[in-house]
Amino acid sequence: MNRISEDIIKEEISGGSRRSFLNISILISSAVVLGGIIYPVLKFLFPTATTVGMGEIETFSMSINEIPVGSAKIVRYKNRPAIVIRLKEQEIYALSAICTHLGCIVKWQEDKKELFCPCHAGRFDLYGNVLGGPPPKPLSVYKAVVEEDRILIKEV
Amino acid sequence: MNELRLGPILIRNRLLIALYNFVESRLGIKEIFDLEIFYKLAPSHLGIFSCFGGITFFLFILQIITGTLLLVYYVPTTAHAYDSVVHITNNIPFGWLIRGFHHWGANLMIITVFIHMGKIYFHGIYKNPRELNWITGMVLLMTTLSFSFTGYLLPWTQLSYWATVVGTEIPSAVPVIGDYIKFLLRGGTDISQVTLTRFFAVHIMVLPAAIVIFIGMHILMIRRQGISGPL
């Protein structure tokens, strides 16, 4: 091998490694810049506890006079809708108001003593059991107690 | 086929070539890349002042992105507009950054657009054959200023409220129709929720649509005519 071809080979090798070094450098710096744009944007869009005020309240209390005997009321318990039913003077039931089928809000049917979901006609009894319609699971049941003139709702 | 020439672009990546062939065999897009507007030859006499149109365009793209992000949290009601802007700035992660970009981008855009106009004016570039481009440029200037004026009200601060009072008062000096213009701009006799709602609608819907159309015309014309010669 003569001197000239050796030089050409050397130049090709060094040129090749310089090219790949530059390519990798461009790739890394582009990734850093893109990441620096995408990260703040995702953080900006993603809800956090402070931005939506999701502080959970463990117990819920309301005045018993808010619900007449035989009727029901939708309340906010742990940031989700719950239904509180006053069947008799001191007999209170509390359940999740979110239908287990597709998440609509159930309503109280006083004449049938049932909870009815208006979206796809799911039916539940006062213990959350499915009586008919498409719901796959029973409603979650909460513990409702009356203390003096207030209704307290707790986890079972 | 190891490389593909599309107008002035040379593609060597095999995946991109395969993707191109997929589209080409179905839509026949080769002719589009042969159009003369894709061949941009930058003349050697260009200096820093030739860049301000492009800088303005870059800032505009930034305004679209940051504006869309702000739209996610902004509430256009008189009761909540200010609170939502404070919420974005203080509580939302990087909200201060996104709002800062929108605020400073807007201010810089006014500066760069005037430098761009000054360059075009003092170098006489607006002359034949570029009169139409000057006219679209004037429309873009008015659109940009309208963006500033409508966007200024949206945080619903004392400053923005009274600036809008004064700004909508100005056209009432026009003879005969002045008071009607004021009434139309305010959507009533005073600055109210109606004013905020229509300024919001104009700021996020009407002006973006108008500016995109005119920027498209502006750029297509300069590509068609080429960049003007040296002074």
XYZ file of N, CA, C and O in Angstrom, chain A residues 19 36 39-41 43-48 50-52, chain B residues 65 69-70 72-73 87-88 91-95 97-98:
112
model
N -18.369 12.437 11.018
C -19.752 12.516 10.559
C -20.701 11.858 11.561
O -21.725 12.435 11.929
N -37.399 19.465 26.190
C -37.612 20.721 26.921
C -38.900 21.420 26.521
O -39.427 22.224 27.272
N -42.000 18.367 27.713
C -42.205 18.170 29.150
C -43.062 19.271 29.780
O -44.075 18.962 30.416
N -42.726 20.578 29.594
C -43.588 21.605 30.192
C -45.015 21.567 29.661
O -45.961 21.783 30.415
N -45.172 21.261 28.355
C -46.517 21.243 27.773
C -47.354 20.130 28.409
O -48.515 20.333 28.782
N -46.842 18.736 31.372
C -47.077 19.111 32.767
C -48.206 20.138 32.854
O -49.030 20.100 33.752
N -48.201 21.072 31.878
C -49.223 22.123 31.830
C -50.610 21.513 31.649
O -51.568 21.908 32.302
N -50.705 20.512 30.761
C -52.010 19.950 30.423
C -52.510 18.957 31.462
O -53.711 18.798 31.642
N -51.558 18.280 32.167
C -51.991 17.198 33.044
C -52.539 17.766 34.347
O -51.882 18.542 35.013
N -53.774 17.390 34.739
C -54.336 17.949 35.964
C -53.586 17.482 37.211
O -53.184 16.322 37.286
N -53.402 18.388 38.162
C -52.789 18.012 39.433
C -53.804 18.243 40.541
O -54.826 18.884 40.330
N -53.742 20.148 43.094
C -53.986 21.542 43.447
C -54.819 22.254 42.387
O -55.572 23.162 42.705
N -54.699 21.855 41.112
C -55.431 22.570 40.075
C -56.899 22.190 40.018
O -57.722 22.966 39.557
N -57.267 20.985 40.467
C -58.680 20.614 40.436
C -59.291 20.573 41.835
O -60.480 20.334 41.978
N -49.386 28.135 19.238
C -49.196 27.008 20.162
C -49.516 27.434 21.595
O -50.318 26.795 22.289
N -52.744 26.462 24.161
C -52.544 25.916 25.509
C -53.259 26.770 26.558
O -53.876 26.238 27.484
N -53.206 28.094 26.421
C -53.882 28.967 27.388
C -55.390 28.766 27.340
O -56.086 28.837 28.349
N -56.953 26.188 27.077
C -57.376 25.021 27.849
C -57.866 25.429 29.242
O -58.768 24.815 29.798
N -57.273 26.497 29.821
C -57.633 26.877 31.192
C -58.352 28.214 31.295
O -58.944 28.503 32.328
N -54.889 31.890 38.021
C -54.761 30.443 38.232
C -53.718 29.852 37.281
O -52.856 29.073 37.704
N -53.794 30.247 36.001
C -52.818 29.760 35.020
C -51.411 30.172 35.445
O -50.487 29.360 35.456
N -50.841 28.601 39.589
C -51.105 27.226 40.025
C -50.781 26.160 38.987
O -50.335 25.077 39.350
N -51.055 26.428 37.718
C -50.851 25.407 36.686
C -49.340 25.244 36.465
O -48.627 26.240 36.325
N -48.836 23.984 36.444
C -47.402 23.783 36.190
C -46.996 24.410 34.853
O -47.642 24.172 33.842
N -45.948 25.216 34.876
C -45.418 25.916 33.705
C -46.414 26.900 33.092
O -46.217 27.365 31.977
N -47.493 27.202 33.828
C -48.466 28.162 33.317
C -47.829 29.534 33.121
O -48.091 30.213 32.130
N -44.858 30.069 32.320
C -43.993 30.005 31.134
C -44.821 30.173 29.864
O -44.490 30.971 28.984
N -45.930 29.420 29.787
C -46.781 29.453 28.592
C -47.372 30.852 28.428
O -47.347 31.431 27.344
